[in-house]
Amino acid sequence: PGEELTQFYCDVRMPVKMRQKELLDLFCFTCVCPRCLFEQELELAGGESLRPYISLYSCQVPGFDKSHGSVPVSQLEGILAEAERAASIAFQQHQQQQQQQQQQ
């Protein structure tokens, strides 16, 4: 009693824009939960620089050609490191914007 009920309507690992589109198309609502709002702010702060992080959801490995066989672990590690860097930079930019707004 008194506890919030939650239901996942889509894969929460999807990028926020993809989740929002799916929720609107299938269930006719726009989610305004804290996670979606935060991720939208983060994408605004990071802009195009966040692409390596967002592209991780794709089943495609960037630069991978099936005809060349399996992907070397070092290449996968590099892709993950680039995505982590992009997310970290976007988060720092978001924090800076929040601090500037609080000072105004």
mmCIF file of N, CA, C and O in Angstrom:
data_model
loop_
_atom_site.group_PDB
_atom_site.id
_atom_site.type_symbol
_atom_site.label_atom_id
_atom_site.label_comp_id
_atom_site.label_asym_id
_atom_site.label_seq_id
_atom_site.Cartn_x
_atom_site.Cartn_y
_atom_site.Cartn_z
ATOM 1 N N PRO A 1 0.826 -1.195 0.000
ATOM 2 C CA PRO A 1 0.000 0.000 0.000
ATOM 3 C C PRO A 1 0.872 1.261 0.000
ATOM 4 O O PRO A 1 1.869 1.319 0.702
ATOM 5 N N GLY A 2 0.446 2.238 -0.786
ATOM 6 C CA GLY A 2 1.156 3.512 -0.820
ATOM 7 C C GLY A 2 2.395 3.520 -1.680
ATOM 8 O O GLY A 2 3.088 4.512 -1.746
ATOM 9 N N GLU A 3 2.718 2.402 -2.370
ATOM 10 C CA GLU A 3 3.904 2.348 -3.215
ATOM 11 C C GLU A 3 3.539 2.641 -4.658
ATOM 12 O O GLU A 3 2.452 2.314 -5.121
ATOM 13 N N GLU A 4 4.471 3.282 -5.358
ATOM 14 C CA GLU A 4 4.256 3.608 -6.754
ATOM 15 C C GLU A 4 4.307 2.340 -7.593
ATOM 16 O O GLU A 4 5.148 1.476 -7.399
ATOM 17 N N LEU A 5 3.395 2.221 -8.530
ATOM 18 C CA LEU A 5 3.405 1.120 -9.484
ATOM 19 C C LEU A 5 4.078 1.608 -10.751
ATOM 20 O O LEU A 5 3.835 2.725 -11.207
ATOM 21 N N THR A 6 4.930 0.777 -11.306
ATOM 22 C CA THR A 6 5.591 1.162 -12.554
ATOM 23 C C THR A 6 5.421 0.059 -13.578
ATOM 24 O O THR A 6 5.319 -1.118 -13.241
ATOM 25 N N GLN A 7 5.378 0.450 -14.825
ATOM 26 C CA GLN A 7 5.247 -0.490 -15.925
ATOM 27 C C GLN A 7 6.179 -0.027 -17.037
ATOM 28 O O GLN A 7 6.134 1.129 -17.437
ATOM 29 N N PHE A 8 7.019 -0.919 -17.531
ATOM 30 C CA PHE A 8 7.887 -0.578 -18.651
ATOM 31 C C PHE A 8 7.117 -0.808 -19.934
ATOM 32 O O PHE A 8 6.688 -1.912 -20.226
ATOM 33 N N TYR A 9 6.918 0.242 -20.697
ATOM 34 C CA TYR A 9 6.208 0.156 -21.959
ATOM 35 C C TYR A 9 7.149 -0.049 -23.131
ATOM 36 O O TYR A 9 6.717 -0.319 -24.232
ATOM 37 N N CYS A 10 8.428 0.123 -22.886
ATOM 38 C CA CYS A 10 9.424 -0.061 -23.940
ATOM 39 C C CYS A 10 10.759 -0.390 -23.280
ATOM 40 O O CYS A 10 10.890 -0.372 -22.063
ATOM 41 N N ASP A 11 11.753 -0.665 -24.097
ATOM 42 C CA ASP A 11 13.085 -0.982 -23.609
ATOM 43 C C ASP A 11 13.737 0.308 -23.099
ATOM 44 O O ASP A 11 14.010 1.220 -23.880
ATOM 45 N N VAL A 12 13.968 0.387 -21.802
ATOM 46 C CA VAL A 12 14.504 1.621 -21.218
ATOM 47 C C VAL A 12 15.955 1.874 -21.612
ATOM 48 O O VAL A 12 16.481 2.946 -21.347
ATOM 49 N N ARG A 13 16.580 0.913 -22.264
ATOM 50 C CA ARG A 13 17.952 1.123 -22.736
ATOM 51 C C ARG A 13 17.985 1.863 -24.067
ATOM 52 O O ARG A 13 19.035 2.307 -24.498
ATOM 53 N N MET A 14 16.833 2.004 -24.715
ATOM 54 C CA MET A 14 16.767 2.722 -25.986
ATOM 55 C C MET A 14 17.083 4.190 -25.747
ATOM 56 O O MET A 14 16.792 4.721 -24.677
ATOM 57 N N PRO A 15 17.648 4.861 -26.749
ATOM 58 C CA PRO A 15 17.835 6.313 -26.623
ATOM 59 C C PRO A 15 16.478 6.981 -26.383
ATOM 60 O O PRO A 15 15.441 6.509 -26.848
ATOM 61 N N VAL A 16 16.495 8.074 -25.650
ATOM 62 C CA VAL A 16 15.254 8.721 -25.222
ATOM 63 C C VAL A 16 14.362 9.118 -26.397
ATOM 64 O O VAL A 16 13.138 8.965 -26.338
ATOM 65 N N LYS A 17 14.930 9.615 -27.482
ATOM 66 C CA LYS A 17 14.102 9.998 -28.632
ATOM 67 C C LYS A 17 13.369 8.792 -29.211
ATOM 68 O O LYS A 17 12.210 8.880 -29.604
ATOM 69 N N MET A 18 14.068 7.666 -29.265
ATOM 70 C CA MET A 18 13.466 6.448 -29.779
ATOM 71 C C MET A 18 12.349 5.965 -28.837
ATOM 72 O O MET A 18 11.278 5.554 -29.292
ATOM 73 N N ARG A 19 12.608 6.034 -27.534
ATOM 74 C CA ARG A 19 11.578 5.643 -26.553
ATOM 75 C C ARG A 19 10.353 6.531 -26.669
ATOM 76 O O ARG A 19 9.218 6.054 -26.674
ATOM 77 N N GLN A 20 10.590 7.845 -26.747
ATOM 78 C CA GLN A 20 9.475 8.785 -26.814
ATOM 79 C C GLN A 20 8.629 8.542 -28.066
ATOM 80 O O GLN A 20 7.394 8.581 -28.000
ATOM 81 N N LYS A 21 9.270 8.277 -29.188
ATOM 82 C CA LYS A 21 8.532 8.012 -30.423
ATOM 83 C C LYS A 21 7.701 6.742 -30.281
ATOM 84 O O LYS A 21 6.531 6.706 -30.659
ATOM 85 N N GLU A 22 8.303 5.700 -29.733
ATOM 86 C CA GLU A 22 7.584 4.437 -29.563
ATOM 87 C C GLU A 22 6.387 4.603 -28.622
ATOM 88 O O GLU A 22 5.303 4.098 -28.896
ATOM 89 N N LEU A 23 6.584 5.309 -27.531
ATOM 90 C CA LEU A 23 5.492 5.521 -26.578
ATOM 91 C C LEU A 23 4.358 6.328 -27.206
ATOM 92 O O LEU A 23 3.180 6.016 -27.005
ATOM 93 N N LEU A 24 4.712 7.334 -27.981
ATOM 94 C CA LEU A 24 3.692 8.148 -28.629
ATOM 95 C C LEU A 24 2.950 7.342 -29.702
ATOM 96 O O LEU A 24 1.722 7.366 -29.767
ATOM 97 N N ASP A 25 3.712 6.604 -30.514
ATOM 98 C CA ASP A 25 3.103 5.823 -31.598
ATOM 99 C C ASP A 25 2.230 4.683 -31.078
ATOM 100 O O ASP A 25 1.141 4.448 -31.603
ATOM 101 N N LEU A 26 2.697 3.974 -30.057
ATOM 102 C CA LEU A 26 1.979 2.785 -29.590
ATOM 103 C C LEU A 26 0.968 3.060 -28.475
ATOM 104 O O LEU A 26 -0.057 2.382 -28.394
ATOM 105 N N PHE A 27 1.274 4.019 -27.608
ATOM 106 C CA PHE A 27 0.436 4.223 -26.428
ATOM 107 C C PHE A 27 -0.141 5.633 -26.313
ATOM 108 O O PHE A 27 -0.807 5.967 -25.340
ATOM 109 N N CYS A 28 0.173 6.486 -27.289
ATOM 110 C CA CYS A 28 -0.380 7.845 -27.370
ATOM 111 C C CYS A 28 -0.084 8.714 -26.150
ATOM 112 O O CYS A 28 -0.944 9.459 -25.680
ATOM 113 N N PHE A 29 1.128 8.602 -25.598
ATOM 114 C CA PHE A 29 1.516 9.518 -24.530
ATOM 115 C C PHE A 29 2.999 9.834 -24.615
ATOM 116 O O PHE A 29 3.769 9.099 -25.209
ATOM 117 N N THR A 30 3.350 10.951 -24.032
ATOM 118 C CA THR A 30 4.740 11.370 -23.931
ATOM 119 C C THR A 30 5.164 11.203 -22.481
ATOM 120 O O THR A 30 4.542 11.759 -21.581
ATOM 121 N N CYS A 31 6.195 10.437 -22.278
ATOM 122 C CA CYS A 31 6.668 10.176 -20.917
ATOM 123 C C CYS A 31 7.407 11.400 -20.373
ATOM 124 O O CYS A 31 8.215 12.010 -21.074
ATOM 125 N N VAL A 32 7.121 11.758 -19.136
ATOM 126 C CA VAL A 32 7.804 12.872 -18.480
ATOM 127 C C VAL A 32 8.413 12.411 -17.149
ATOM 128 O O VAL A 32 8.532 13.183 -16.206
ATOM 129 N N CYS A 33 8.823 11.133 -17.134
ATOM 130 C CA CYS A 33 9.459 10.616 -15.921
ATOM 131 C C CYS A 33 10.828 11.286 -15.740
ATOM 132 O O CYS A 33 11.388 11.850 -16.696
ATOM 133 N N PRO A 34 11.388 11.248 -14.546
ATOM 134 C CA PRO A 34 12.694 11.880 -14.312
ATOM 135 C C PRO A 34 13.797 11.385 -15.254
ATOM 136 O O PRO A 34 14.625 12.162 -15.704
ATOM 137 N N ARG A 35 13.793 10.084 -15.561
ATOM 138 C CA ARG A 35 14.831 9.552 -16.447
ATOM 139 C C ARG A 35 14.724 10.165 -17.843
ATOM 140 O O ARG A 35 15.719 10.602 -18.418
ATOM 141 N N CYS A 36 13.505 10.175 -18.405
ATOM 142 C CA CYS A 36 13.328 10.733 -19.752
ATOM 143 C C CYS A 36 13.684 12.214 -19.782
ATOM 144 O O CYS A 36 14.367 12.672 -20.701
ATOM 145 N N LEU A 37 13.241 12.956 -18.785
ATOM 146 C CA LEU A 37 13.543 14.392 -18.740
ATOM 147 C C LEU A 37 15.046 14.634 -18.637
ATOM 148 O O LEU A 37 15.601 15.490 -19.329
ATOM 149 N N PHE A 38 15.718 13.860 -17.788
ATOM 150 C CA PHE A 38 17.167 14.011 -17.628
ATOM 151 C C PHE A 38 17.886 13.678 -18.935
ATOM 152 O O PHE A 38 18.781 14.408 -19.370
ATOM 153 N N GLU A 39 17.504 12.573 -19.574
ATOM 154 C CA GLU A 39 18.176 12.181 -20.807
ATOM 155 C C GLU A 39 17.929 13.193 -21.930
ATOM 156 O O GLU A 39 18.815 13.432 -22.756
ATOM 157 N N GLN A 40 16.752 13.799 -21.957
ATOM 158 C CA GLN A 40 16.489 14.838 -22.948
ATOM 159 C C GLN A 40 17.398 16.041 -22.695
ATOM 160 O O GLN A 40 17.969 16.605 -23.633
ATOM 161 N N GLU A 41 17.539 16.434 -21.445
ATOM 162 C CA GLU A 41 18.435 17.548 -21.106
ATOM 163 C C GLU A 41 19.876 17.198 -21.467
ATOM 164 O O GLU A 41 20.619 18.041 -21.972
ATOM 165 N N LEU A 42 20.274 15.960 -21.199
ATOM 166 C CA LEU A 42 21.633 15.520 -21.500
ATOM 167 C C LEU A 42 21.897 15.554 -23.000
ATOM 168 O O LEU A 42 22.954 16.010 -23.437
ATOM 169 N N GLU A 43 20.926 15.105 -23.793
ATOM 170 C CA GLU A 43 21.091 15.142 -25.247
ATOM 171 C C GLU A 43 21.169 16.577 -25.761
ATOM 172 O O GLU A 43 21.927 16.863 -26.676
ATOM 173 N N LEU A 44 20.396 17.476 -25.158
ATOM 174 C CA LEU A 44 20.479 18.887 -25.549
ATOM 175 C C LEU A 44 21.852 19.455 -25.218
ATOM 176 O O LEU A 44 22.440 20.197 -26.002
ATOM 177 N N ALA A 45 22.357 19.107 -24.053
ATOM 178 C CA ALA A 45 23.659 19.615 -23.619
ATOM 179 C C ALA A 45 24.789 19.036 -24.467
ATOM 180 O O ALA A 45 25.719 19.741 -24.845
ATOM 181 N N GLY A 46 24.692 17.742 -24.779
ATOM 182 C CA GLY A 46 25.765 17.077 -25.506
ATOM 183 C C GLY A 46 25.687 17.240 -27.010
ATOM 184 O O GLY A 46 26.702 17.180 -27.694
ATOM 185 N N GLY A 47 24.474 17.428 -27.504
ATOM 186 C CA GLY A 47 24.290 17.599 -28.939
ATOM 187 C C GLY A 47 24.857 16.442 -29.741
ATOM 188 O O GLY A 47 24.777 15.276 -29.345
ATOM 189 N N GLU A 48 25.447 16.777 -30.847
ATOM 190 C CA GLU A 48 25.979 15.774 -31.774
ATOM 191 C C GLU A 48 27.140 14.989 -31.160
ATOM 192 O O GLU A 48 27.400 13.859 -31.551
ATOM 193 N N SER A 49 27.817 15.570 -30.181
ATOM 194 C CA SER A 49 28.957 14.874 -29.574
ATOM 195 C C SER A 49 28.528 13.618 -28.818
ATOM 196 O O SER A 49 29.354 12.760 -28.515
ATOM 197 N N LEU A 50 27.241 13.486 -28.540
ATOM 198 C CA LEU A 50 26.737 12.325 -27.800
ATOM 199 C C LEU A 50 26.438 11.138 -28.719
ATOM 200 O O LEU A 50 26.123 10.051 -28.258
ATOM 201 N N ARG A 51 26.580 11.320 -30.023
ATOM 202 C CA ARG A 51 26.261 10.271 -30.993
ATOM 203 C C ARG A 51 26.947 8.926 -30.702
ATOM 204 O O ARG A 51 26.305 7.886 -30.795
ATOM 205 N N PRO A 52 28.237 8.879 -30.346
ATOM 206 C CA PRO A 52 28.855 7.572 -30.078
ATOM 207 C C PRO A 52 28.145 6.803 -28.951
ATOM 208 O O PRO A 52 28.022 5.584 -29.011
ATOM 209 N N TYR A 53 27.649 7.524 -27.966
ATOM 210 C CA TYR A 53 26.930 6.882 -26.861
ATOM 211 C C TYR A 53 25.558 6.390 -27.322
ATOM 212 O O TYR A 53 25.173 5.258 -27.067
ATOM 213 N N ILE A 54 24.839 7.232 -28.032
ATOM 214 C CA ILE A 54 23.491 6.887 -28.487
ATOM 215 C C ILE A 54 23.530 5.721 -29.472
ATOM 216 O O ILE A 54 22.662 4.857 -29.461
ATOM 217 N N SER A 55 24.565 5.671 -30.299
ATOM 218 C CA SER A 55 24.644 4.617 -31.317
ATOM 219 C C SER A 55 24.920 3.238 -30.723
ATOM 220 O O SER A 55 24.777 2.234 -31.420
ATOM 221 N N LEU A 56 25.284 3.150 -29.461
ATOM 222 C CA LEU A 56 25.542 1.843 -28.848
ATOM 223 C C LEU A 56 24.302 0.970 -28.807
ATOM 224 O O LEU A 56 24.400 -0.246 -28.758
ATOM 225 N N TYR A 57 23.126 1.569 -28.830
ATOM 226 C CA TYR A 57 21.907 0.773 -28.784
ATOM 227 C C TYR A 57 21.705 -0.013 -30.077
ATOM 228 O O TYR A 57 21.097 -1.063 -30.098
ATOM 229 N N SER A 58 22.245 0.476 -31.160
ATOM 230 C CA SER A 58 22.099 -0.162 -32.460
ATOM 231 C C SER A 58 22.725 -1.553 -32.450
ATOM 232 O O SER A 58 23.691 -1.817 -31.737
ATOM 233 N N CYS A 59 22.182 -2.430 -33.250
ATOM 234 C CA CYS A 59 22.759 -3.772 -33.394
ATOM 235 C C CYS A 59 23.976 -3.747 -34.308
ATOM 236 O O CYS A 59 24.648 -4.751 -34.470
ATOM 237 N N GLN A 60 24.247 -2.616 -34.895
ATOM 238 C CA GLN A 60 25.372 -2.477 -35.806
ATOM 239 C C GLN A 60 26.602 -1.972 -35.058
ATOM 240 O O GLN A 60 26.508 -1.051 -34.271
ATOM 241 N N VAL A 61 27.730 -2.603 -35.303
ATOM 242 C CA VAL A 61 28.989 -2.130 -34.740
ATOM 243 C C VAL A 61 29.560 -1.127 -35.732
ATOM 244 O O VAL A 61 29.744 -1.464 -36.898
ATOM 245 N N PRO A 62 29.800 0.126 -35.290
ATOM 246 C CA PRO A 62 30.324 1.132 -36.227
ATOM 247 C C PRO A 62 31.601 0.660 -36.915
ATOM 248 O O PRO A 62 32.524 0.168 -36.275
ATOM 249 N N GLY A 63 31.623 0.769 -38.224
ATOM 250 C CA GLY A 63 32.807 0.394 -38.988
ATOM 251 C C GLY A 63 32.997 -1.092 -39.181
ATOM 252 O O GLY A 63 34.020 -1.533 -39.695
ATOM 253 N N PHE A 64 32.018 -1.920 -38.786
ATOM 254 C CA PHE A 64 32.155 -3.370 -38.896
ATOM 255 C C PHE A 64 31.645 -3.852 -40.246
ATOM 256 O O PHE A 64 30.560 -3.502 -40.678
ATOM 257 N N ASP A 65 32.451 -4.663 -40.891
ATOM 258 C CA ASP A 65 32.075 -5.255 -42.170
ATOM 259 C C ASP A 65 32.050 -6.770 -41.976
ATOM 260 O O ASP A 65 33.077 -7.382 -41.669
ATOM 261 N N LYS A 66 30.877 -7.394 -42.148
ATOM 262 C CA LYS A 66 30.718 -8.838 -41.917
ATOM 263 C C LYS A 66 31.680 -9.675 -42.749
ATOM 264 O O LYS A 66 32.083 -10.752 -42.331
ATOM 265 N N SER A 67 32.043 -9.179 -43.904
ATOM 266 C CA SER A 67 32.912 -9.964 -44.790
ATOM 267 C C SER A 67 34.322 -10.120 -44.230
ATOM 268 O O SER A 67 35.074 -10.975 -44.672
ATOM 269 N N HIS A 68 34.680 -9.296 -43.235
ATOM 270 C CA HIS A 68 36.025 -9.374 -42.654
ATOM 271 C C HIS A 68 36.079 -10.239 -41.401
ATOM 272 O O HIS A 68 37.098 -10.269 -40.717
ATOM 273 N N GLY A 69 34.999 -10.902 -41.061
ATOM 274 C CA GLY A 69 35.003 -11.790 -39.899
ATOM 275 C C GLY A 69 34.606 -11.067 -38.626
ATOM 276 O O GLY A 69 33.942 -10.040 -38.648
ATOM 277 N N SER A 70 35.039 -11.614 -37.512
ATOM 278 C CA SER A 70 34.644 -11.075 -36.209
ATOM 279 C C SER A 70 35.346 -9.745 -35.908
ATOM 280 O O SER A 70 36.373 -9.422 -36.488
ATOM 281 N N VAL A 71 34.754 -9.017 -34.981
ATOM 282 C CA VAL A 71 35.287 -7.712 -34.591
ATOM 283 C C VAL A 71 36.357 -7.931 -33.516
ATOM 284 O O VAL A 71 36.100 -8.609 -32.522
ATOM 285 N N PRO A 72 37.535 -7.360 -33.704
ATOM 286 C CA PRO A 72 38.580 -7.507 -32.674
ATOM 287 C C PRO A 72 38.142 -6.839 -31.370
ATOM 288 O O PRO A 72 37.474 -5.798 -31.377
ATOM 289 N N VAL A 73 38.505 -7.450 -30.271
ATOM 290 C CA VAL A 73 38.153 -6.927 -28.949
ATOM 291 C C VAL A 73 38.671 -5.506 -28.794
ATOM 292 O O VAL A 73 37.979 -4.638 -28.248
ATOM 293 N N SER A 74 39.850 -5.234 -29.300
ATOM 294 C CA SER A 74 40.415 -3.885 -29.167
ATOM 295 C C SER A 74 39.525 -2.846 -29.860
ATOM 296 O O SER A 74 39.389 -1.723 -29.376
ATOM 297 N N GLN A 75 38.904 -3.223 -30.979
ATOM 298 C CA GLN A 75 38.013 -2.298 -31.680
ATOM 299 C C GLN A 75 36.765 -2.046 -30.830
ATOM 300 O O GLN A 75 36.315 -0.907 -30.707
ATOM 301 N N LEU A 76 36.216 -3.095 -30.247
ATOM 302 C CA LEU A 76 35.041 -2.934 -29.386
ATOM 303 C C LEU A 76 35.369 -2.085 -28.164
ATOM 304 O O LEU A 76 34.577 -1.239 -27.752
ATOM 305 N N GLU A 77 36.536 -2.310 -27.580
ATOM 306 C CA GLU A 77 36.956 -1.517 -26.424
ATOM 307 C C GLU A 77 37.070 -0.041 -26.801
ATOM 308 O O GLU A 77 36.705 0.845 -26.035
ATOM 309 N N GLY A 78 37.594 0.222 -28.001
ATOM 310 C CA GLY A 78 37.722 1.598 -28.468
ATOM 311 C C GLY A 78 36.362 2.257 -28.653
ATOM 312 O O GLY A 78 36.169 3.424 -28.298
ATOM 313 N N ILE A 79 35.402 1.520 -29.203
ATOM 314 C CA ILE A 79 34.045 2.039 -29.404
ATOM 315 C C ILE A 79 33.403 2.363 -28.058
ATOM 316 O O ILE A 79 32.787 3.416 -27.877
ATOM 317 N N LEU A 80 33.571 1.463 -27.095
ATOM 318 C CA LEU A 80 33.010 1.697 -25.753
ATOM 319 C C LEU A 80 33.685 2.878 -25.067
ATOM 320 O O LEU A 80 33.018 3.690 -24.418
ATOM 321 N N ALA A 81 34.997 2.994 -25.212
ATOM 322 C CA ALA A 81 35.721 4.112 -24.598
ATOM 323 C C ALA A 81 35.268 5.442 -25.197
ATOM 324 O O ALA A 81 35.082 6.429 -24.482
ATOM 325 N N GLU A 82 35.060 5.469 -26.511
ATOM 326 C CA GLU A 82 34.596 6.691 -27.173
ATOM 327 C C GLU A 82 33.192 7.067 -26.690
ATOM 328 O O GLU A 82 32.902 8.226 -26.420
ATOM 329 N N ALA A 83 32.330 6.066 -26.541
ATOM 330 C CA ALA A 83 30.965 6.320 -26.057
ATOM 331 C C ALA A 83 30.989 6.829 -24.618
ATOM 332 O O ALA A 83 30.251 7.750 -24.262
ATOM 333 N N GLU A 84 31.838 6.240 -23.798
ATOM 334 C CA GLU A 84 31.945 6.677 -22.399
ATOM 335 C C GLU A 84 32.454 8.114 -22.321
ATOM 336 O O GLU A 84 31.947 8.920 -21.540
ATOM 337 N N ARG A 85 33.432 8.447 -23.154
ATOM 338 C CA ARG A 85 33.962 9.810 -23.198
ATOM 339 C C ARG A 85 32.868 10.796 -23.603
ATOM 340 O O ARG A 85 32.711 11.862 -23.007
ATOM 341 N N ALA A 86 32.108 10.427 -24.627
ATOM 342 C CA ALA A 86 31.033 11.299 -25.119
ATOM 343 C C ALA A 86 29.985 11.532 -24.031
ATOM 344 O O ALA A 86 29.538 12.666 -23.823
ATOM 345 N N ALA A 87 29.595 10.473 -23.331
ATOM 346 C CA ALA A 87 28.597 10.608 -22.261
ATOM 347 C C ALA A 87 29.143 11.456 -21.111
ATOM 348 O O ALA A 87 28.423 12.285 -20.551
ATOM 349 N N SER A 88 30.396 11.281 -20.776
ATOM 350 C CA SER A 88 31.008 12.043 -19.697
ATOM 351 C C SER A 88 31.057 13.534 -20.037
ATOM 352 O O SER A 88 30.733 14.385 -19.202
ATOM 353 N N ILE A 89 31.425 13.854 -21.264
ATOM 354 C CA ILE A 89 31.482 15.255 -21.700
ATOM 355 C C ILE A 89 30.088 15.869 -21.681
ATOM 356 O O ILE A 89 29.894 16.992 -21.197
ATOM 357 N N ALA A 90 29.105 15.138 -22.187
ATOM 358 C CA ALA A 90 27.726 15.644 -22.201
ATOM 359 C C ALA A 90 27.227 15.875 -20.781
ATOM 360 O O ALA A 90 26.560 16.873 -20.496
ATOM 361 N N PHE A 91 27.566 14.972 -19.867
ATOM 362 C CA PHE A 91 27.147 15.125 -18.473
ATOM 363 C C PHE A 91 27.790 16.358 -17.850
ATOM 364 O O PHE A 91 27.128 17.127 -17.146
ATOM 365 N N GLN A 92 29.072 16.588 -18.125
ATOM 366 C CA GLN A 92 29.760 17.771 -17.608
ATOM 367 C C GLN A 92 29.133 19.049 -18.163
ATOM 368 O O GLN A 92 28.938 20.022 -17.440
ATOM 369 N N GLN A 93 28.804 19.036 -19.443
ATOM 370 C CA GLN A 93 28.165 20.202 -20.060
ATOM 371 C C GLN A 93 26.794 20.451 -19.426
ATOM 372 O O GLN A 93 26.422 21.592 -19.173
ATOM 373 N N HIS A 94 26.074 19.391 -19.174
ATOM 374 C CA HIS A 94 24.759 19.502 -18.529
ATOM 375 C C HIS A 94 24.904 20.104 -17.134
ATOM 376 O O HIS A 94 24.150 20.993 -16.752
ATOM 377 N N GLN A 95 25.873 19.643 -16.375
ATOM 378 C CA GLN A 95 26.099 20.177 -15.019
ATOM 379 C C GLN A 95 26.448 21.659 -15.075
ATOM 380 O O GLN A 95 25.963 22.437 -14.256
ATOM 381 N N GLN A 96 27.287 22.047 -16.028
ATOM 382 C CA GLN A 96 27.666 23.449 -16.166
ATOM 383 C C GLN A 96 26.449 24.314 -16.487
ATOM 384 O O GLN A 96 26.286 25.399 -15.929
ATOM 385 N N GLN A 97 25.588 23.820 -17.376
ATOM 386 C CA GLN A 97 24.377 24.561 -17.722
ATOM 387 C C GLN A 97 23.462 24.695 -16.510
ATOM 388 O O GLN A 97 22.875 25.754 -16.287
ATOM 389 N N GLN A 98 23.352 23.641 -15.723
ATOM 390 C CA GLN A 98 22.516 23.677 -14.523
ATOM 391 C C GLN A 98 23.058 24.703 -13.525
ATOM 392 O O GLN A 98 22.291 25.452 -12.926
ATOM 393 N N GLN A 99 24.372 24.730 -13.345
ATOM 394 C CA GLN A 99 25.001 25.681 -12.425
ATOM 395 C C GLN A 99 24.773 27.105 -12.907
ATOM 396 O O GLN A 99 24.493 28.008 -12.093
ATOM 397 N N GLN A 100 24.900 27.342 -14.199
ATOM 398 C CA GLN A 100 24.683 28.682 -14.743
ATOM 399 C C GLN A 100 23.249 29.124 -14.551
ATOM 400 O O GLN A 100 22.994 30.291 -14.206
ATOM 401 N N GLN A 101 22.303 28.224 -14.716
ATOM 402 C CA GLN A 101 20.893 28.559 -14.527
ATOM 403 C C GLN A 101 20.608 28.880 -13.058
ATOM 404 O O GLN A 101 19.808 29.768 -12.761
ATOM 405 N N GLN A 102 21.243 28.171 -12.153
ATOM 406 C CA GLN A 102 21.036 28.408 -10.726
ATOM 407 C C GLN A 102 21.616 29.760 -10.298
ATOM 408 O O GLN A 102 21.106 30.395 -9.375
ATOM 409 N N GLN A 103 22.682 30.209 -10.955
ATOM 410 C CA GLN A 103 23.306 31.472 -10.621
ATOM 411 C C GLN A 103 22.523 32.665 -11.130
ATOM 412 O O GLN A 103 22.705 33.781 -10.673
ATOM 413 N N GLN A 104 21.634 32.449 -12.075
ATOM 414 C CA GLN A 104 20.868 33.552 -12.651
ATOM 415 C C GLN A 104 19.670 33.893 -11.820
ATOM 416 O O GLN A 104 19.075 33.303 -11.106
#
